[in-house]
Short mmCIF file of the C-alpha atoms (twelve columns), coordinates in Angstrom:
data_MODEL
# 
_entry.id   MODEL 
# 
loop_
_atom_site.group_PDB 
_atom_site.id 
_atom_site.type_symbol 
_atom_site.label_atom_id 
_atom_site.label_alt_id 
_atom_site.label_comp_id 
_atom_site.label_asym_id 
_atom_site.label_seq_id 
_atom_site.Cartn_x 
_atom_site.Cartn_y 
_atom_site.Cartn_z 
_atom_site.pdbx_PDB_model_num 
ATOM 1   C CA . UNK A 1   16.975  -16.008 -14.409 1 
ATOM 2   C CA . UNK A 2   15.940  -18.015 -11.370 1 
ATOM 3   C CA . UNK A 3   13.184  -18.007 -9.042  1 
ATOM 4   C CA . UNK A 4   13.092  -18.080 -5.407  1 
ATOM 5   C CA . UNK A 5   9.523   -19.253 -4.116  1 
ATOM 6   C CA . UNK A 6   9.453   -18.530 0.014   1 
ATOM 7   C CA . UNK A 7   6.708   -20.081 2.193   1 
ATOM 8   C CA . UNK A 8   7.424   -18.809 5.808   1 
ATOM 9   C CA . UNK A 9   6.421   -21.901 7.809   1 
ATOM 10  C CA . UNK A 10  7.297   -20.439 11.785  1 
ATOM 11  C CA . UNK A 11  8.567   -17.703 13.595  1 
ATOM 12  C CA . UNK A 12  11.721  -16.580 12.396  1 
ATOM 13  C CA . UNK A 13  14.602  -14.347 14.372  1 
ATOM 14  C CA . UNK A 14  15.110  -11.453 12.913  1 
ATOM 15  C CA . UNK A 15  18.097  -11.505 10.987  1 
ATOM 16  C CA . UNK A 16  19.498  -9.578  7.860   1 
ATOM 17  C CA . UNK A 17  22.407  -10.979 5.042   1 
ATOM 18  C CA . UNK A 18  24.443  -8.469  4.383   1 
ATOM 19  C CA . UNK A 19  26.229  -8.148  0.482   1 
ATOM 20  C CA . UNK A 20  28.815  -10.763 2.265   1 
ATOM 21  C CA . UNK A 21  26.384  -13.435 2.835   1 
ATOM 22  C CA . UNK A 22  26.972  -13.235 6.342   1 
ATOM 23  C CA . UNK A 23  23.675  -13.450 8.637   1 
ATOM 24  C CA . UNK A 24  23.599  -10.651 11.482  1 
ATOM 25  C CA . UNK A 25  21.407  -10.208 14.455  1 
ATOM 26  C CA . UNK A 26  18.980  -7.142  13.911  1 
ATOM 27  C CA . UNK A 27  19.698  -4.690  16.417  1 
ATOM 28  C CA . UNK A 28  16.481  -1.882  15.898  1 
ATOM 29  C CA . UNK A 29  13.072  -3.274  17.640  1 
ATOM 30  C CA . UNK A 30  10.348  -4.455  15.489  1 
ATOM 31  C CA . UNK A 31  6.994   -6.580  15.800  1 
ATOM 32  C CA . UNK A 32  7.228   -10.221 16.833  1 
ATOM 33  C CA . UNK A 33  4.678   -12.407 14.658  1 
ATOM 34  C CA . UNK A 34  4.703   -15.786 13.145  1 
ATOM 35  C CA . UNK A 35  5.066   -17.185 9.625   1 
ATOM 36  C CA . UNK A 36  7.178   -13.549 9.414   1 
ATOM 37  C CA . UNK A 37  10.683  -13.819 7.211   1 
ATOM 38  C CA . UNK A 38  12.326  -9.956  7.496   1 
ATOM 39  C CA . UNK A 39  15.233  -8.955  5.266   1 
ATOM 40  C CA . UNK A 40  17.138  -6.979  7.566   1 
ATOM 41  C CA . UNK A 41  19.616  -3.782  6.807   1 
ATOM 42  C CA . UNK A 42  21.115  -2.791  9.955   1 
ATOM 43  C CA . UNK A 43  24.246  -0.470  11.056  1 
ATOM 44  C CA . UNK A 44  26.939  -0.315  8.570   1 
ATOM 45  C CA . UNK A 45  25.674  -3.715  6.783   1 
ATOM 46  C CA . UNK A 46  23.008  -2.741  3.905   1 
ATOM 47  C CA . UNK A 47  20.956  -6.274  2.976   1 
ATOM 48  C CA . UNK A 48  20.078  -7.155  -0.697  1 
ATOM 49  C CA . UNK A 49  18.372  -9.566  -2.726  1 
ATOM 50  C CA . UNK A 50  20.361  -10.372 -5.562  1 
ATOM 51  C CA . UNK A 51  18.529  -10.538 -9.030  1 
ATOM 52  C CA . UNK A 52  15.870  -12.813 -9.688  1 
ATOM 53  C CA . UNK A 53  11.909  -13.644 -9.033  1 
ATOM 54  C CA . UNK A 54  10.931  -13.453 -5.997  1 
ATOM 55  C CA . UNK A 55  7.312   -15.073 -5.043  1 
ATOM 56  C CA . UNK A 56  5.704   -15.107 -1.647  1 
ATOM 57  C CA . UNK A 57  2.846   -17.943 -1.395  1 
ATOM 58  C CA . UNK A 58  2.092   -17.760 1.864   1 
ATOM 59  C CA . UNK A 59  2.983   -15.696 5.129   1 
ATOM 60  C CA . UNK A 60  5.196   -12.490 5.439   1 
ATOM 61  C CA . UNK A 61  8.244   -11.561 3.546   1 
ATOM 62  C CA . UNK A 62  8.868   -8.246  4.683   1 
ATOM 63  C CA . UNK A 63  11.941  -5.617  3.425   1 
ATOM 64  C CA . UNK A 64  12.491  -3.412  6.345   1 
ATOM 65  C CA . UNK A 65  15.109  -0.658  7.089   1 
ATOM 66  C CA . UNK A 66  17.812  -0.387  4.957   1 
ATOM 67  C CA . UNK A 67  17.192  -3.488  3.166   1 
ATOM 68  C CA . UNK A 68  17.314  -3.498  -0.767  1 
ATOM 69  C CA . UNK A 69  15.507  -5.361  -3.043  1 
ATOM 70  C CA . UNK A 70  15.878  -3.491  -6.424  1 
ATOM 71  C CA . UNK A 71  18.358  -6.221  -8.567  1 
ATOM 72  C CA . UNK A 72  16.873  -7.201  -11.939 1 
ATOM 73  C CA . UNK A 73  13.475  -9.809  -11.313 1 
ATOM 74  C CA . UNK A 74  9.848   -8.870  -10.115 1 
ATOM 75  C CA . UNK A 75  8.032   -9.733  -6.708  1 
ATOM 76  C CA . UNK A 76  5.147   -11.721 -7.000  1 
ATOM 77  C CA . UNK A 77  1.986   -11.364 -4.532  1 
ATOM 78  C CA . UNK A 78  0.393   -14.742 -4.307  1 
ATOM 79  C CA . UNK A 79  -3.209  -15.588 -2.065  1 
ATOM 80  C CA . UNK A 80  -2.018  -16.221 1.611   1 
ATOM 81  C CA . UNK A 81  1.096   -13.647 0.938   1 
ATOM 82  C CA . UNK A 82  1.864   -10.750 2.393   1 
ATOM 83  C CA . UNK A 83  5.094   -8.209  1.333   1 
ATOM 84  C CA . UNK A 84  5.776   -6.303  4.785   1 
ATOM 85  C CA . UNK A 85  7.066   -2.622  4.699   1 
ATOM 86  C CA . UNK A 86  9.084   -1.235  7.914   1 
ATOM 87  C CA . UNK A 87  11.008  1.854   7.697   1 
ATOM 88  C CA . UNK A 88  11.474  2.126   3.975   1 
ATOM 89  C CA . UNK A 89  13.374  5.053   2.793   1 
ATOM 90  C CA . UNK A 90  12.592  6.786   -0.755  1 
ATOM 91  C CA . UNK A 91  14.021  4.467   -3.536  1 
ATOM 92  C CA . UNK A 92  14.943  1.458   -1.101  1 
ATOM 93  C CA . UNK A 93  12.152  -0.730  -2.667  1 
ATOM 94  C CA . UNK A 94  11.451  -0.134  -6.334  1 
ATOM 95  C CA . UNK A 95  11.907  -3.757  -7.538  1 
ATOM 96  C CA . UNK A 96  8.486   -4.178  -10.062 1 
ATOM 97  C CA . UNK A 97  5.164   -6.267  -8.143  1 
ATOM 98  C CA . UNK A 98  3.105   -8.661  -9.398  1 
ATOM 99  C CA . UNK A 99  -0.673  -9.185  -7.401  1 
ATOM 100 C CA . UNK A 100 -2.523  -11.800 -7.688  1 
ATOM 101 C CA . UNK A 101 -4.628  -12.054 -4.745  1 
ATOM 102 C CA . UNK A 102 -1.704  -10.714 -2.647  1 
ATOM 103 C CA . UNK A 103 -1.034  -8.004  0.455   1 
ATOM 104 C CA . UNK A 104 1.059   -5.120  1.069   1 
ATOM 105 C CA . UNK A 105 1.362   -4.604  4.577   1 
ATOM 106 C CA . UNK A 106 2.969   -1.793  6.580   1 
ATOM 107 C CA . UNK A 107 4.258   -3.387  9.291   1 
ATOM 108 C CA . UNK A 108 4.417   -0.370  11.455  1 
ATOM 109 C CA . UNK A 109 6.713   2.281   10.878  1 
ATOM 110 C CA . UNK A 110 5.824   4.963   8.279   1 
ATOM 111 C CA . UNK A 111 7.232   3.714   5.092   1 
ATOM 112 C CA . UNK A 112 7.928   4.623   0.900   1 
ATOM 113 C CA . UNK A 113 7.298   1.883   -1.785  1 
ATOM 114 C CA . UNK A 114 8.730   3.275   -5.058  1 
ATOM 115 C CA . UNK A 115 7.634   0.060   -6.638  1 
ATOM 116 C CA . UNK A 116 5.209   0.197   -9.683  1 
ATOM 117 C CA . UNK A 117 2.658   -2.863  -9.111  1 
ATOM 118 C CA . UNK A 118 0.128   -4.628  -11.223 1 
ATOM 119 C CA . UNK A 119 -2.771  -6.056  -10.061 1 
ATOM 120 C CA . UNK A 120 -3.802  -9.220  -12.616 1 
ATOM 121 C CA . UNK A 121 -7.390  -9.132  -13.964 1 
ATOM 122 C CA . UNK A 122 -9.615  -11.590 -11.290 1 
ATOM 123 C CA . UNK A 123 -7.834  -10.682 -8.333  1 
ATOM 124 C CA . UNK A 124 -7.450  -7.908  -5.788  1 
ATOM 125 C CA . UNK A 125 -4.938  -6.059  -3.972  1 
ATOM 126 C CA . UNK A 126 -4.716  -5.060  -0.452  1 
ATOM 127 C CA . UNK A 127 -3.314  -2.569  1.117   1 
ATOM 128 C CA . UNK A 128 -3.165  -2.532  4.943   1 
ATOM 129 C CA . UNK A 129 -1.312  -1.729  8.404   1 
ATOM 130 C CA . UNK A 130 -0.735  1.062   10.766  1 
ATOM 131 C CA . UNK A 131 1.423   3.033   9.809   1 
ATOM 132 C CA . UNK A 132 1.521   5.492   7.078   1 
ATOM 133 C CA . UNK A 133 3.286   4.212   3.332   1 
ATOM 134 C CA . UNK A 134 3.566   6.477   0.201   1 
ATOM 135 C CA . UNK A 135 3.595   4.702   -2.677  1 
ATOM 136 C CA . UNK A 136 5.409   6.205   -5.188  1 
ATOM 137 C CA . UNK A 137 5.205   3.842   -7.936  1 
ATOM 138 C CA . UNK A 138 1.878   3.806   -10.213 1 
ATOM 139 C CA . UNK A 139 -0.416  0.500   -9.112  1 
ATOM 140 C CA . UNK A 140 -1.951  -0.594  -12.719 1 
ATOM 141 C CA . UNK A 141 -3.876  -3.456  -14.294 1 
ATOM 142 C CA . UNK A 142 -7.769  -4.539  -14.126 1 
ATOM 143 C CA . UNK A 143 -7.885  -6.018  -10.851 1 
ATOM 144 C CA . UNK A 144 -9.408  -4.215  -7.939  1 
ATOM 145 C CA . UNK A 145 -7.984  -2.815  -5.093  1 
ATOM 146 C CA . UNK A 146 -9.013  -2.672  -1.510  1 
ATOM 147 C CA . UNK A 147 -7.478  -0.315  1.828   1 
ATOM 148 C CA . UNK A 148 -7.888  -2.137  5.339   1 
ATOM 149 C CA . UNK A 149 -6.019  -1.253  8.287   1 
ATOM 150 C CA . UNK A 150 -6.161  2.042   10.751  1 
ATOM 151 C CA . UNK A 151 -2.945  3.389   8.734   1 
ATOM 152 C CA . UNK A 152 -2.558  5.680   5.450   1 
ATOM 153 C CA . UNK A 153 -1.498  4.967   2.185   1 
ATOM 154 C CA . UNK A 154 -1.340  7.888   -0.297  1 
ATOM 155 C CA . UNK A 155 -0.543  7.270   -3.523  1 
ATOM 156 C CA . UNK A 156 1.425   8.930   -6.209  1 
ATOM 157 C CA . UNK A 157 -1.099  8.388   -9.437  1 
ATOM 158 C CA . UNK A 158 -2.275  4.968   -10.584 1 
ATOM 159 C CA . UNK A 159 -3.617  3.884   -13.685 1 
ATOM 160 C CA . UNK A 160 -4.983  0.460   -12.986 1 
ATOM 161 C CA . UNK A 161 -9.015  0.587   -13.922 1 
ATOM 162 C CA . UNK A 162 -10.583 -1.928  -11.055 1 
ATOM 163 C CA . UNK A 163 -12.270 -0.703  -8.121  1 
ATOM 164 C CA . UNK A 164 -11.380 0.369   -5.227  1 
ATOM 165 C CA . UNK A 165 -12.800 -0.105  -1.896  1 
ATOM 166 C CA . UNK A 166 -11.659 1.644   1.469   1 
ATOM 167 C CA . UNK A 167 -12.735 0.128   4.731   1 
ATOM 168 C CA . UNK A 168 -10.611 1.703   7.284   1 
ATOM 169 C CA . UNK A 169 -7.782  4.274   8.003   1 
ATOM 170 C CA . UNK A 170 -6.735  7.048   5.429   1 
ATOM 171 C CA . UNK A 171 -6.654  6.916   1.517   1 
ATOM 172 C CA . UNK A 172 -4.433  10.010  0.500   1 
ATOM 173 C CA . UNK A 173 -5.452  11.011  -3.509  1 
ATOM 174 C CA . UNK A 174 -5.290  14.142  -5.386  1 
ATOM 175 C CA . UNK A 175 -8.505  13.773  -7.594  1 
ATOM 176 C CA . UNK A 176 -8.761  11.605  -10.321 1 
ATOM 177 C CA . UNK A 177 -4.938  9.958   -10.111 1 
ATOM 178 C CA . UNK A 178 -5.312  7.857   -6.643  1 
ATOM 179 C CA . UNK A 179 -8.347  5.580   -8.016  1 
ATOM 180 C CA . UNK A 180 -6.646  4.478   -10.620 1 
ATOM 181 C CA . UNK A 181 -8.191  5.304   -14.533 1 
ATOM 182 C CA . UNK A 182 -11.779 6.617   -14.636 1 
ATOM 183 C CA . UNK A 183 -14.289 4.288   -16.023 1 
ATOM 184 C CA . UNK A 184 -15.256 5.173   -19.208 1 
ATOM 185 C CA . UNK A 185 -18.988 4.613   -18.047 1 
ATOM 186 C CA . UNK A 186 -20.847 5.490   -14.612 1 
ATOM 187 C CA . UNK A 187 -20.183 2.840   -12.081 1 
ATOM 188 C CA . UNK A 188 -22.011 3.817   -9.086  1 
ATOM 189 C CA . UNK A 189 -19.334 1.820   -6.833  1 
ATOM 190 C CA . UNK A 190 -16.172 2.759   -8.215  1 
ATOM 191 C CA . UNK A 191 -14.916 3.875   -5.093  1 
ATOM 192 C CA . UNK A 192 -16.985 2.189   -1.844  1 
ATOM 193 C CA . UNK A 193 -16.596 4.106   1.718   1 
ATOM 194 C CA . UNK A 194 -17.287 0.841   3.693   1 
ATOM 195 C CA . UNK A 195 -16.592 1.932   7.127   1 
ATOM 196 C CA . UNK A 196 -16.310 5.562   7.616   1 
ATOM 197 C CA . UNK A 197 -16.527 7.773   10.737  1 
ATOM 198 C CA . UNK A 198 -15.287 11.057  11.783  1 
ATOM 199 C CA . UNK A 199 -11.748 10.719  13.059  1 
ATOM 200 C CA . UNK A 200 -10.189 9.199   9.663   1 
ATOM 201 C CA . UNK A 201 -12.057 5.842   9.294   1 
ATOM 202 C CA . UNK A 202 -13.162 5.045   5.931   1 
ATOM 203 C CA . UNK A 203 -11.750 8.170   4.615   1 
ATOM 204 C CA . UNK A 204 -10.860 9.614   0.777   1 
ATOM 205 C CA . UNK A 205 -8.428  12.413  1.383   1 
ATOM 206 C CA . UNK A 206 -7.128  14.995  -0.761  1 
ATOM 207 C CA . UNK A 207 -3.658  16.290  0.220   1 
ATOM 208 C CA . UNK A 208 -3.240  19.542  -2.544  1 
ATOM 209 C CA . UNK A 209 -4.774  22.816  -2.505  1 
ATOM 210 C CA . UNK A 210 -7.081  22.200  -5.219  1 
ATOM 211 C CA . UNK A 211 -6.856  18.637  -6.165  1 
ATOM 212 C CA . UNK A 212 -8.310  17.614  -10.020 1 
ATOM 213 C CA . UNK A 213 -12.254 16.736  -9.343  1 
ATOM 214 C CA . UNK A 214 -13.300 13.126  -9.428  1 
ATOM 215 C CA . UNK A 215 -14.710 12.605  -12.402 1 
ATOM 216 C CA . UNK A 216 -18.770 11.919  -13.427 1 
ATOM 217 C CA . UNK A 217 -17.998 8.386   -14.332 1 
ATOM 218 C CA . UNK A 218 -16.281 7.539   -10.799 1 
ATOM 219 C CA . UNK A 219 -19.424 6.844   -8.621  1 
ATOM 220 C CA . UNK A 220 -18.920 6.565   -4.640  1 
ATOM 221 C CA . UNK A 221 -21.089 3.997   -2.694  1 
ATOM 222 C CA . UNK A 222 -21.475 4.456   1.116   1 
ATOM 223 C CA . UNK A 223 -21.830 1.522   2.731   1 
ATOM 224 C CA . UNK A 224 -24.184 1.540   5.767   1 
ATOM 225 C CA . UNK A 225 -21.168 2.989   8.218   1 
ATOM 226 C CA . UNK A 226 -21.124 5.677   5.973   1 
ATOM 227 C CA . UNK A 227 -17.786 6.944   4.887   1 
ATOM 228 C CA . UNK A 228 -16.049 10.703  3.690   1 
ATOM 229 C CA . UNK A 229 -13.921 13.616  2.970   1 
ATOM 230 C CA . UNK A 230 -10.935 14.828  4.518   1 
ATOM 231 C CA . UNK A 231 -9.855  18.124  2.975   1 
ATOM 232 C CA . UNK A 232 -6.868  18.463  5.599   1 
ATOM 233 C CA . UNK A 233 -4.982  21.395  3.300   1 
ATOM 234 C CA . UNK A 234 -1.070  21.171  2.486   1 
ATOM 235 C CA . UNK A 235 1.077   23.121  4.828   1 
ATOM 236 C CA . UNK A 236 -1.382  24.477  6.708   1 
ATOM 237 C CA . UNK A 237 -3.376  25.839  3.868   1 
ATOM 238 C CA . UNK A 238 -6.877  25.623  2.361   1 
ATOM 239 C CA . UNK A 239 -7.844  22.665  -0.003  1 
ATOM 240 C CA . UNK A 240 -10.296 22.275  -2.249  1 
ATOM 241 C CA . UNK A 241 -12.212 18.501  -3.195  1 
ATOM 242 C CA . UNK A 242 -14.334 17.950  -5.914  1 
ATOM 243 C CA . UNK A 243 -16.788 15.024  -6.970  1 
ATOM 244 C CA . UNK A 244 -18.683 15.442  -10.166 1 
ATOM 245 C CA . UNK A 245 -20.192 11.852  -9.610  1 
ATOM 246 C CA . UNK A 246 -22.819 10.343  -7.543  1 
ATOM 247 C CA . UNK A 247 -22.822 9.656   -3.880  1 
ATOM 248 C CA . UNK A 248 -25.172 7.371   -3.019  1 
ATOM 249 C CA . UNK A 249 -26.037 4.096   -0.405  1 
ATOM 250 C CA . UNK A 250 -27.280 3.746   2.768   1 
ATOM 251 C CA . UNK A 251 -24.532 5.669   4.657   1 
ATOM 252 C CA . UNK A 252 -24.352 9.104   5.766   1 
ATOM 253 C CA . UNK A 253 -21.478 11.246  4.106   1 
ATOM 254 C CA . UNK A 254 -19.050 13.040  6.335   1 
ATOM 255 C CA . UNK A 255 -16.772 15.897  5.577   1 
ATOM 256 C CA . UNK A 256 -14.159 17.582  7.638   1 
ATOM 257 C CA . UNK A 257 -11.829 20.019  7.412   1 
ATOM 258 C CA . UNK A 258 -10.305 22.059  4.286   1 
# 
């Protein structure tokens, strides 16, 4: 299996590599930023990533629109590297991800990520962006998870054993699953709400009628800016979000809806 190491060093014109290997200009709008290499699918051309291991060392490598990177291999995101998503539909992106202090970023259009992701020991995976991303694949490993950016990330269920810090935006959970495996003993800052305010910053969000409660060992720490719980209800219904652990810290908690 070959390995492809990418270092995005300059501004690239949006482009797509189709099945035939020809390069076509992207016709859909996208943010303009430096250090970004996009893989696009446009019109009738489906961009693909061939088998092999992809390593992102610096800058942004983005899978956008109908591009499909699902051949055999892994995507490794090292410190300084960003794996970008833009308007990805369910099933388009499912190649396993390994994070070594890497970042997964939504680049401005709602996306679905089916890839399972593993956080290596002693490192942090950052998820960020301005739009909504649904992570259908589980996050595993022993590292920590940080949510930043104004957008939302929702999760089908995670098994990682590290801590979770929510700095900004919505972090969608259905009880225990979103924040990984429950610790064996009490951890006061297993979840930290670091920048909370009414209106969706630093929130833990419950998306179902009656999500399983957060267990007693999963402590929640409120940083000085506070944080809270948005129990928004499913399809206009009323939800219940239960916390069986201790909420502590200098910040002020809030609760909205539900």
